[in-house]
Amino acid sequence: MAEPVQNFEITPKLLLRAYSIGMFPMADSADDPTLFWVDPDVRGVFPLDGLIVSRSLAKVVRSDRYEIRVDEDFDGVIDGCAGGAPDRPSTWINSRIRRLYHDLFRQGHVHTVEVYEGGELVGGLYGVAIGAAFFGESMFHRRTDASKVALVHLVARLRTGGFTLLDTQFVTPHLETLGAVAVPRRRYHRMLDRAIGQKGDFGAWPRERPMSGAQALAALAPQKSA
């Protein structure tokens, strides 16, 4: 389900309100200034206890081949997400999207997980945090498994910070292999209402204290009951 926004002014406050009721903005292309609201009939969600980490991916994560940073280079991440790729020649990230999410980043509502190799940004993701809900927006990679490593670190951080919902908007075949599931809109809205009413802390693991791959994998382990 989509509703046109056209030239209506969207403020960061309005955008946060839209997320809180299950809607998010998109554009048809990077060159199209028009935005439209989306509230899908079926929503993509990553169960925070259900991320699928293959042996090969776990090996890459544990090796610390990549350096992980958080909330340092929003512009670099959104540039990477907006750039073309062999399986994605164009994206929906236009100038209005960039401006809105940059403002939310400055306000502390948007967060990035960044993947570096030799000091070069080679992958990452960004999303919006409200309460105990995190709304994943986009991710990219320029090296093998870089975006998957970013996702592992994101889920580890969300679990550490008490988040209960990771929204991925849609389920693609790629995301499905990593554990994303599709839920009907009505069920998603119930999940969203619960998560919005709770408190998540993206900074529960301090950004100045890098999380190692082993620590990220440990954070994904099933929680022991008391």
Tab-separated table of N, CA and C in Angstrom, residues 41 87 200:
chain	number	residue	atom	x	y	z
A	41	ASP	N	1.413	-4.676	2.709
A	41	ASP	CA	0.488	-5.697	3.199
A	41	ASP	C	1.239	-6.773	3.972
A	87	ASP	N	23.612	-6.121	-9.189
A	87	ASP	CA	22.242	-6.593	-8.997
A	87	ASP	C	21.296	-5.461	-8.615
A	200	GLY	N	14.866	0.775	23.990
A	200	GLY	CA	16.082	0.142	23.498
A	200	GLY	C	17.230	1.133	23.567
